[in-house]
PDB file of C-alpha atoms in Angstrom:
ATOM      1  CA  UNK A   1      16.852 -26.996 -12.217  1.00  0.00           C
ATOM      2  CA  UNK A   2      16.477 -27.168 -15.532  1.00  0.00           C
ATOM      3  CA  UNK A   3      17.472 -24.699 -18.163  1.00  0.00           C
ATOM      4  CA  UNK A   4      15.050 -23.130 -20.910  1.00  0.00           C
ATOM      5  CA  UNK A   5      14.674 -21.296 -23.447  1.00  0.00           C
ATOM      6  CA  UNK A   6      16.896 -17.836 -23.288  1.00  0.00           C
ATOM      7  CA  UNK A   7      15.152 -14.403 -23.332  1.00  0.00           C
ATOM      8  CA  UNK A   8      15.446 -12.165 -26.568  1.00  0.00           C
ATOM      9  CA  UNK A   9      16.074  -8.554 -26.153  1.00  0.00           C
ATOM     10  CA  UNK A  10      12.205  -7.419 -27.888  1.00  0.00           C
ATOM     11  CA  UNK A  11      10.899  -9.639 -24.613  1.00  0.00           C
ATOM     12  CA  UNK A  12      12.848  -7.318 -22.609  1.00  0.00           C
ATOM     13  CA  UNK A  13      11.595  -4.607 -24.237  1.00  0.00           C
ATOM     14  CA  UNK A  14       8.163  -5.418 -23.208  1.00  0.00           C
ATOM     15  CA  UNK A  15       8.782  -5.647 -19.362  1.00  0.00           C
ATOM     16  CA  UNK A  16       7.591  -2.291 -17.754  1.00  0.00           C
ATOM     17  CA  UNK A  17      10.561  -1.626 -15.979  1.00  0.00           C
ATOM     18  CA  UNK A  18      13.084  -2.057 -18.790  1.00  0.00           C
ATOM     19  CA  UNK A  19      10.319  -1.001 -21.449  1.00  0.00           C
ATOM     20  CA  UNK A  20      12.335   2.987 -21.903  1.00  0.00           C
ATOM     21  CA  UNK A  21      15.415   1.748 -22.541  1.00  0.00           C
ATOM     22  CA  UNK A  22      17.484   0.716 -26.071  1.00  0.00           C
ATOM     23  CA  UNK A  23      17.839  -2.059 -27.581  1.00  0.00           C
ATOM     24  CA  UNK A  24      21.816  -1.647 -27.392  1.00  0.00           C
ATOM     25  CA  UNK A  25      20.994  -1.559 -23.389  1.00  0.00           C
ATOM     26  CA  UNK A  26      18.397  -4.075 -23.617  1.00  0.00           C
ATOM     27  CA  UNK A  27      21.315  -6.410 -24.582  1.00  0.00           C
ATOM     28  CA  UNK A  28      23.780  -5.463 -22.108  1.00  0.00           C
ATOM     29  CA  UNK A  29      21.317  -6.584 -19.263  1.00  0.00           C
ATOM     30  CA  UNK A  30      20.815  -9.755 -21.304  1.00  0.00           C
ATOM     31  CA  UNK A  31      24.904 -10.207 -21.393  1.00  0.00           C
ATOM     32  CA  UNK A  32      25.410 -13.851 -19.851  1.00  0.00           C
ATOM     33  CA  UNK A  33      21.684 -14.093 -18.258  1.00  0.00           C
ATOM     34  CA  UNK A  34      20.522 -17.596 -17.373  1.00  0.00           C
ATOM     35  CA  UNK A  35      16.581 -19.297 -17.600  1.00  0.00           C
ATOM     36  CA  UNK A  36      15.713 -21.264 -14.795  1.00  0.00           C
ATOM     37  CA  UNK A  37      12.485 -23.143 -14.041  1.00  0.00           C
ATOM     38  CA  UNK A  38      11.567 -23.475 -10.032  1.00  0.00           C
ATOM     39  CA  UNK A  39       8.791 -26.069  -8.894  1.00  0.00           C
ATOM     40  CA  UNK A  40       5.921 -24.577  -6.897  1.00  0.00           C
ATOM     41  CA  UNK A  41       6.219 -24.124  -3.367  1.00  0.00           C
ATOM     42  CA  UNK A  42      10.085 -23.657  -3.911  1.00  0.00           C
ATOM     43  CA  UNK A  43      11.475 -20.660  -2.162  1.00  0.00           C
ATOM     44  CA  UNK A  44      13.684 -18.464  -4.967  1.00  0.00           C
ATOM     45  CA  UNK A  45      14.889 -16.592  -2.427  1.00  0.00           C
ATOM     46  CA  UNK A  46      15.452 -16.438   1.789  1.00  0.00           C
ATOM     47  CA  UNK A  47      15.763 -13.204   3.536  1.00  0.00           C
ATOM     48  CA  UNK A  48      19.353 -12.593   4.610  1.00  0.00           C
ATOM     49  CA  UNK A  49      20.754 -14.385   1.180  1.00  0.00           C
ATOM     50  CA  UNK A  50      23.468 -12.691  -0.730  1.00  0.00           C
ATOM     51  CA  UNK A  51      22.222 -10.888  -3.730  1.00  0.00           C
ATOM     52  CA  UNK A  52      24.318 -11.497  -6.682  1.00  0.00           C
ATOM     53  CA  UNK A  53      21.470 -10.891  -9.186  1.00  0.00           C
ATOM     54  CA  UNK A  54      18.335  -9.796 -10.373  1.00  0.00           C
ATOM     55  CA  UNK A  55      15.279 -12.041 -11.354  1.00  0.00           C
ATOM     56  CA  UNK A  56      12.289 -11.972 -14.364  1.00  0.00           C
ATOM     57  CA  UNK A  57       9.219 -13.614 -13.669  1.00  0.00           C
ATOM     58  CA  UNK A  58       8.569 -15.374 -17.133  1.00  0.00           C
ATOM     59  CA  UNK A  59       5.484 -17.436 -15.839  1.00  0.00           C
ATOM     60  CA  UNK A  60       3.822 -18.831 -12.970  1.00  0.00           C
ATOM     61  CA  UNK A  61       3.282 -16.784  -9.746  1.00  0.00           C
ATOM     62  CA  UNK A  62       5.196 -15.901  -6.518  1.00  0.00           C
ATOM     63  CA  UNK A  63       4.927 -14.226  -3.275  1.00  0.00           C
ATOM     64  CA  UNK A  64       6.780 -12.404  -0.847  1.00  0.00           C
ATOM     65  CA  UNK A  65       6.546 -13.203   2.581  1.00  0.00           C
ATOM     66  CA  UNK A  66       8.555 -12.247   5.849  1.00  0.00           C
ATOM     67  CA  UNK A  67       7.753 -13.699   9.795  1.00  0.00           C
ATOM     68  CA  UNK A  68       7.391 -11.640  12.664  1.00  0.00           C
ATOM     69  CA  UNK A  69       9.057 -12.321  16.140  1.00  0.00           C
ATOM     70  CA  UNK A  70       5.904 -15.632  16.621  1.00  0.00           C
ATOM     71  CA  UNK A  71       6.555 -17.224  13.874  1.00  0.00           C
ATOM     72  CA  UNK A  72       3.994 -15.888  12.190  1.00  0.00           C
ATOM     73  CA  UNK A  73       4.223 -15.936   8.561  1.00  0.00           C
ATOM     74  CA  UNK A  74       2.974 -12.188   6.279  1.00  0.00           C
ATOM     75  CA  UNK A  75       2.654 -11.954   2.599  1.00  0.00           C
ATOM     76  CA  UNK A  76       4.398  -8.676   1.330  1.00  0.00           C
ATOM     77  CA  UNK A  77       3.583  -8.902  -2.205  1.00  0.00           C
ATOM     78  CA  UNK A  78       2.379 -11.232  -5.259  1.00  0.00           C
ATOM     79  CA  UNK A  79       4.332 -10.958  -8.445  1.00  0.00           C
ATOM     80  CA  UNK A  80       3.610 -12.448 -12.075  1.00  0.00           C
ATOM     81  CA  UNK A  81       4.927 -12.760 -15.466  1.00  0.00           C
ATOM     82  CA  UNK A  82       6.725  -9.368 -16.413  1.00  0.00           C
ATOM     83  CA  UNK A  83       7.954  -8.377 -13.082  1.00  0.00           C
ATOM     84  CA  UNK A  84      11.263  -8.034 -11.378  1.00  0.00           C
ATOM     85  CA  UNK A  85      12.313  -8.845  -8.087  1.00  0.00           C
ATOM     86  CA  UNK A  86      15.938  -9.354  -6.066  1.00  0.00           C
ATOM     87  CA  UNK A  87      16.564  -5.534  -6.683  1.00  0.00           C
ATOM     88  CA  UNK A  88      16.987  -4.330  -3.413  1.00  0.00           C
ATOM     89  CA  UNK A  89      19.338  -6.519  -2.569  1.00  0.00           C
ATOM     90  CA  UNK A  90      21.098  -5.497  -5.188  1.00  0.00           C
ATOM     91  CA  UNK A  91      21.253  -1.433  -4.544  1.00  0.00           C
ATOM     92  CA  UNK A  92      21.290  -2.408  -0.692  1.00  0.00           C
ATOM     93  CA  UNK A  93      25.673  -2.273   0.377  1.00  0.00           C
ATOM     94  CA  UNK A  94      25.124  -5.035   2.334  1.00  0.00           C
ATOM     95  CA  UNK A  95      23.521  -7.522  -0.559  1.00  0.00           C
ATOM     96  CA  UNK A  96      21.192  -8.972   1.536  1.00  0.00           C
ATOM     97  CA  UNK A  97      17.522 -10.071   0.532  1.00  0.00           C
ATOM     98  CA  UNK A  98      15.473  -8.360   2.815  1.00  0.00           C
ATOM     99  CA  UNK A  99      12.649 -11.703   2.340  1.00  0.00           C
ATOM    100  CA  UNK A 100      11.844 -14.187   1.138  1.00  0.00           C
ATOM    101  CA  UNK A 101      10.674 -15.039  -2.046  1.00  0.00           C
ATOM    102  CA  UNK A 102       8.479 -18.429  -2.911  1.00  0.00           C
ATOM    103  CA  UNK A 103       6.544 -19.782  -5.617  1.00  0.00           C
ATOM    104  CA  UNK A 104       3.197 -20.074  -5.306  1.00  0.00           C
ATOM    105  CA  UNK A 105       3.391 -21.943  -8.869  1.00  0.00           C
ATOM    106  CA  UNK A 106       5.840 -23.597 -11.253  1.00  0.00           C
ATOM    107  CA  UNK A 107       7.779 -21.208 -12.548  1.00  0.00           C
ATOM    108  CA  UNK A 108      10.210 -19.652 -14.917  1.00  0.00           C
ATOM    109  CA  UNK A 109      13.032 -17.186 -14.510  1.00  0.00           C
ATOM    110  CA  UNK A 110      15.614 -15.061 -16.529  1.00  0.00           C
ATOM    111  CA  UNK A 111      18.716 -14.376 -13.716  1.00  0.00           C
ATOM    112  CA  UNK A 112      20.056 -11.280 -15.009  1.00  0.00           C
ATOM    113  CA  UNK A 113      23.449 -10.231 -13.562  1.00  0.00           C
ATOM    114  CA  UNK A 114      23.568  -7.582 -11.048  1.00  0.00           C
ATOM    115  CA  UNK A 115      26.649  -5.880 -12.651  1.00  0.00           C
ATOM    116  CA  UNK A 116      25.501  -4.829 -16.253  1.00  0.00           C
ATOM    117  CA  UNK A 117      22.392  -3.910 -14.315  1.00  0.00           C
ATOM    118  CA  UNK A 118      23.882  -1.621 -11.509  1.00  0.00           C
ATOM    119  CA  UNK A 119      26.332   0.049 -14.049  1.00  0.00           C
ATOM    120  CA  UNK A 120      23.299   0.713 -15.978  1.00  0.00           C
ATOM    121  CA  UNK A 121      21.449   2.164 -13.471  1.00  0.00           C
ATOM    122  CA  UNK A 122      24.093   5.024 -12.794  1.00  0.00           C
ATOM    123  CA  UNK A 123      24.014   5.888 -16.338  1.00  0.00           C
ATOM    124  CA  UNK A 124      20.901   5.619 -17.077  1.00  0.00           C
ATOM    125  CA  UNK A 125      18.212   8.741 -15.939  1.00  0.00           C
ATOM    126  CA  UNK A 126      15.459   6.752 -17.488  1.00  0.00           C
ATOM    127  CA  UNK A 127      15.972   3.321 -15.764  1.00  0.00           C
ATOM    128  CA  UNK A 128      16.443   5.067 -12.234  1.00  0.00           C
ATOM    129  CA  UNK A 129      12.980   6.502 -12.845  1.00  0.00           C
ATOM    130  CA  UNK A 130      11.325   3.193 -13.671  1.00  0.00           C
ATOM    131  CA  UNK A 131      13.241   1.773 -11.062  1.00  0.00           C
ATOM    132  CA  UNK A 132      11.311   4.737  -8.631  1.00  0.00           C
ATOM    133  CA  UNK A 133       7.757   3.839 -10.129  1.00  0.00           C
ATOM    134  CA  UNK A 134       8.207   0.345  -9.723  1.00  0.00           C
ATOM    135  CA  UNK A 135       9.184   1.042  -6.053  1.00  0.00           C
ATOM    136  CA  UNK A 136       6.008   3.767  -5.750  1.00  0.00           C
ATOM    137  CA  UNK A 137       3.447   1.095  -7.152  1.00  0.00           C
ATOM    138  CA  UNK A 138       4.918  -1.307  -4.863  1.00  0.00           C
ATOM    139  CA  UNK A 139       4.651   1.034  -1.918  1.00  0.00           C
ATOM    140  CA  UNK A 140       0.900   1.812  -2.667  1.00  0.00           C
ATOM    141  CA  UNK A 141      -0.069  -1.793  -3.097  1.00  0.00           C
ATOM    142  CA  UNK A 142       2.005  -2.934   0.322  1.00  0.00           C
ATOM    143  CA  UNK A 143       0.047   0.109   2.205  1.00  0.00           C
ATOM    144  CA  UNK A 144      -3.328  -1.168   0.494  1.00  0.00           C
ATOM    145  CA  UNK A 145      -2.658  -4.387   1.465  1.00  0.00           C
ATOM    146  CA  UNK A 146      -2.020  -3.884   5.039  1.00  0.00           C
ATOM    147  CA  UNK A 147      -4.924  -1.191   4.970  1.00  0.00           C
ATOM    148  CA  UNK A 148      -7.535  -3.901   4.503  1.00  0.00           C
ATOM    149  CA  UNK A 149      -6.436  -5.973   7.391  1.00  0.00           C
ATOM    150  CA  UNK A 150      -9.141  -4.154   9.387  1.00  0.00           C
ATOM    151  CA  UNK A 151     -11.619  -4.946   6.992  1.00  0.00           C
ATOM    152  CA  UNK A 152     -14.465  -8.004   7.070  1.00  0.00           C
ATOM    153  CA  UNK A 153     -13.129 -11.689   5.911  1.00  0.00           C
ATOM    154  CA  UNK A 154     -15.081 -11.436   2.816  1.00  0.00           C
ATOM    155  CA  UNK A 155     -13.503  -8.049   1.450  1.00  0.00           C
ATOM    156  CA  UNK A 156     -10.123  -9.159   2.439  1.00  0.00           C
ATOM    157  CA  UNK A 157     -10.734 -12.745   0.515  1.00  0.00           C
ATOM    158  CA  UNK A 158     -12.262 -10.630  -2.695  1.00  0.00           C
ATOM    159  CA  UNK A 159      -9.302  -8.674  -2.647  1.00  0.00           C
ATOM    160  CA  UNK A 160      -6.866 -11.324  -2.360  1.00  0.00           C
ATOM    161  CA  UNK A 161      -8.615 -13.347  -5.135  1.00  0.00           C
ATOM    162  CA  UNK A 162      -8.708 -10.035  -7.344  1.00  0.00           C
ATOM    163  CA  UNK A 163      -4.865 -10.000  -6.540  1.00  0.00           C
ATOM    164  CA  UNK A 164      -4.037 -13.320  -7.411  1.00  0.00           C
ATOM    165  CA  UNK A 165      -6.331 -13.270 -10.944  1.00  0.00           C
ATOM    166  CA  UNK A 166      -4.335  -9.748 -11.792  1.00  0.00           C
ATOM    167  CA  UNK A 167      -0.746 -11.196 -11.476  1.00  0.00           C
ATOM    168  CA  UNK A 168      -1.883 -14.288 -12.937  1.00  0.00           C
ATOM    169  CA  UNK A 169      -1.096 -13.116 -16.762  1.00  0.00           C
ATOM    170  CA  UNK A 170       0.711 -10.226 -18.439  1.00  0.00           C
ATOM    171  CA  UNK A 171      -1.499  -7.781 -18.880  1.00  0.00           C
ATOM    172  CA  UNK A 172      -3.896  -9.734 -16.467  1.00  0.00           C
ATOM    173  CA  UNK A 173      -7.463  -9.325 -15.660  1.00  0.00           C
ATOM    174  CA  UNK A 174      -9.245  -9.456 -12.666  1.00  0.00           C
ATOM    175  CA  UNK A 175     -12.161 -12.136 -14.588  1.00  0.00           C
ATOM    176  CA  UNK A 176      -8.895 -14.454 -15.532  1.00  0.00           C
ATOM    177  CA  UNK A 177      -8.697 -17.866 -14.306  1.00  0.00           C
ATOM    178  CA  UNK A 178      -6.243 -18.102 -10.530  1.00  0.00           C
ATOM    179  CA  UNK A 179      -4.327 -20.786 -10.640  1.00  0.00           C
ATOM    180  CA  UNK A 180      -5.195 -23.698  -8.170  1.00  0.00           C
ATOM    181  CA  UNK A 181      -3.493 -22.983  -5.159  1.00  0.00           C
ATOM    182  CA  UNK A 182      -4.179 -24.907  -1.453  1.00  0.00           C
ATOM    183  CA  UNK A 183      -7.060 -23.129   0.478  1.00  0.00           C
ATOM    184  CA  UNK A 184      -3.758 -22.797   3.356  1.00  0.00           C
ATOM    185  CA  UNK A 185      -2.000 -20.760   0.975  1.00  0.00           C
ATOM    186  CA  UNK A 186      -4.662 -18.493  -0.055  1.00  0.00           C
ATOM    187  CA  UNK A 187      -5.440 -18.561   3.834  1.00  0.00           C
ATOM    188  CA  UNK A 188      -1.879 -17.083   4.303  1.00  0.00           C
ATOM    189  CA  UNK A 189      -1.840 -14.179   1.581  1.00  0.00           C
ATOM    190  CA  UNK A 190      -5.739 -12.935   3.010  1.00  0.00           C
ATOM    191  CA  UNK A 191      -4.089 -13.019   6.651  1.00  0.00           C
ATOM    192  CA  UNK A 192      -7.372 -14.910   7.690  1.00  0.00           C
ATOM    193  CA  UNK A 193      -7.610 -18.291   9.458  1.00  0.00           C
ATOM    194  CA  UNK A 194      -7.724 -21.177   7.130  1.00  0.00           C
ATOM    195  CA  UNK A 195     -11.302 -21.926   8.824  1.00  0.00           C
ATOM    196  CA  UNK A 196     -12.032 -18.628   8.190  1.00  0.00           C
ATOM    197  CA  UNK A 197     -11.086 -18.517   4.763  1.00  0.00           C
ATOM    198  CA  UNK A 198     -12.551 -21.654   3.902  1.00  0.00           C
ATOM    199  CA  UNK A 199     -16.074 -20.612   4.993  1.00  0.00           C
ATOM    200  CA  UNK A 200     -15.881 -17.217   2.821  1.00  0.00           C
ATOM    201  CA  UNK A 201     -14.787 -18.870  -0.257  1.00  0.00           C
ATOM    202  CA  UNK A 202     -17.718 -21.525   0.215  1.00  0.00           C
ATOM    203  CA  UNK A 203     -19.765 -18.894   0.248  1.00  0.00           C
ATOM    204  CA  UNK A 204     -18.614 -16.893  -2.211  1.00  0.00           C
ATOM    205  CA  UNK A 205     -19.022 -20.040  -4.714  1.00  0.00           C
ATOM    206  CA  UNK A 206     -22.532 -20.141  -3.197  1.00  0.00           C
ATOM    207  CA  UNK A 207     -23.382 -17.010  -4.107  1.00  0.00           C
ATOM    208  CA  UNK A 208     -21.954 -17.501  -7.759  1.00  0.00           C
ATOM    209  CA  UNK A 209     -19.150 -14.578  -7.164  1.00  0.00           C
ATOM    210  CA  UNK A 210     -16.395 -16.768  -8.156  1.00  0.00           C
ATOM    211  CA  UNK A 211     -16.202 -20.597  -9.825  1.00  0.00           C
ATOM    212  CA  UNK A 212     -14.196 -23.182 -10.117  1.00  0.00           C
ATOM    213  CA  UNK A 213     -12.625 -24.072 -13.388  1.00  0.00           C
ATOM    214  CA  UNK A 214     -11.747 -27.538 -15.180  1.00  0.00           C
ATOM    215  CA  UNK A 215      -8.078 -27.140 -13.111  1.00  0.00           C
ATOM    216  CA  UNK A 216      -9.052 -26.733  -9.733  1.00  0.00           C
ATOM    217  CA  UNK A 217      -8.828 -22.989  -9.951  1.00  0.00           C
ATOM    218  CA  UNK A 218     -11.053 -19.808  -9.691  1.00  0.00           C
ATOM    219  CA  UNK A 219     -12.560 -17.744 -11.866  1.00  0.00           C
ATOM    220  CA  UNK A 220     -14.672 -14.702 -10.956  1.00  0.00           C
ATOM    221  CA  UNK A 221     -18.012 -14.447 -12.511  1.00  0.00           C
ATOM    222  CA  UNK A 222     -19.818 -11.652 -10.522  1.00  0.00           C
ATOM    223  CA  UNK A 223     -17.507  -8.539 -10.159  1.00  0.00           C
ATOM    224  CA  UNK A 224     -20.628  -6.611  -8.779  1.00  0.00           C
ATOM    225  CA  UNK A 225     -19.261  -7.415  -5.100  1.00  0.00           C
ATOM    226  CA  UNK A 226     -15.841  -6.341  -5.971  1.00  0.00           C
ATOM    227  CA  UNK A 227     -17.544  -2.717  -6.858  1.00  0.00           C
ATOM    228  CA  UNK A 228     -19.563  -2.237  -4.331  1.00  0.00           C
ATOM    229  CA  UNK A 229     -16.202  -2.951  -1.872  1.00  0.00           C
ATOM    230  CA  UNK A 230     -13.936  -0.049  -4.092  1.00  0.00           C
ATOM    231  CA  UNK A 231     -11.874  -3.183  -4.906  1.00  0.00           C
ATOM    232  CA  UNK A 232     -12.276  -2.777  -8.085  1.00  0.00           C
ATOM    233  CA  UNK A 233     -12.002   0.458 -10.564  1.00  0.00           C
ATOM    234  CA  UNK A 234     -14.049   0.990 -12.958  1.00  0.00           C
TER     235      UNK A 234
END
């Protein structure tokens, strides 16, 4: 993999769940931290790996995905630029990542070492709280997610395509471009048949809800269906 560009302390400073701390701390984390770029469709991490370290999403997008006792593969989580992921593992005695972790994109990481980190964390009131939100947020968007699996194909691809354009940027929006991803993969994070998932999104460009852009991406242009689904606030 090849290396790039290391992270400066202000960058840090401007990821949410570091964004409290000092600049003094914001260096410790940073002490001996490594960039890494990761193709797409490369896993980061596999469940049951030793964790040895924390990771930055820098750019590019990737999910988290565990199997059930068939096989069957289930998509946790999405993350993009600006958040953190390997913690657990970290906090957990045993070290283990608890699943895996792939990119959906090319992408670049900062490896931050687990030790400054956890030594922080004891010390530091405000980082253990940050480090609760994040895990609160995380909690309400796993139970959202698996709340909609009752719902109709179309809701669950609008709010899958809402989720993927919001962890597309920092500071994303839901009308900013999703990268192109195979219709399989955005099959997988919907839960839906790729048959199934195919037909929706066909219609959905149809209908003008969502485009495609110059990359082979998407790009909502009606939100209207998004509002009248409470998918989107606002």
């Amino acid at each position: 993999m090849p290396a790039s560009s290391p992270l400066a302390p202000a960058e840090l400073a401007r990821v949410p769940l570091f964004a409290d701390l000092d600049p003094d701390q914001h260096q410790r984390l940073l002490e001996q931290h490594r960039t890494v770029t990761f193709a797409g469709d490369q896993p980061l991490v596999l469940e049951e790996d030793e964790g040895q370290a924390l990771f930055l999403l820098r750019q590019g997008l990737l999910k988290v995905r565990c199997f059930d006792f068939e096989g069957e593969e289930t998509v946790l989580a999405l993350l993009g630029p600006g958040d953190v992921c390997g913690e657990m593992a970290v906090l957990n005695a045993l070290g283990r990542r608890s699943a895996d972790v792939v990119c959906l994109t090319p992408c670049q990481l900062v490896i931050l070492r687990s030790g400054p980190f956890v030594a922080l964390l004891r010390t530091e009131p405000r980082l253990a709280l940050a480090l609760a939100r994040l895990q609160a947020s995380r909690l309400r968007a796993l139970n959202r997610r698996f709340g909609l699996r009752g719902a109709d194909a179309t809701t669950r691809l609008l709010a899958t395509l809402a989720d993927l354009a919001l962890h597309a940027s920092v500071d994303g929006q839901v009308t900013d471009p999703i990268p192109p991803l195979p219709q399989r993969e955005i099959a997988l994070i919907t839960g839906l048949a790729r048959e199934t998932a195919s037909r929706t999104l066909s219609r959905l460009r149809q209908r003008g809800t969502v485009i495609a852009t110059a990359d082979g991406g998407l790009q909502f242009q009606d939100l209207e269906p998004l509002r009248r689904r409470g998918l989107l606030d606002g």
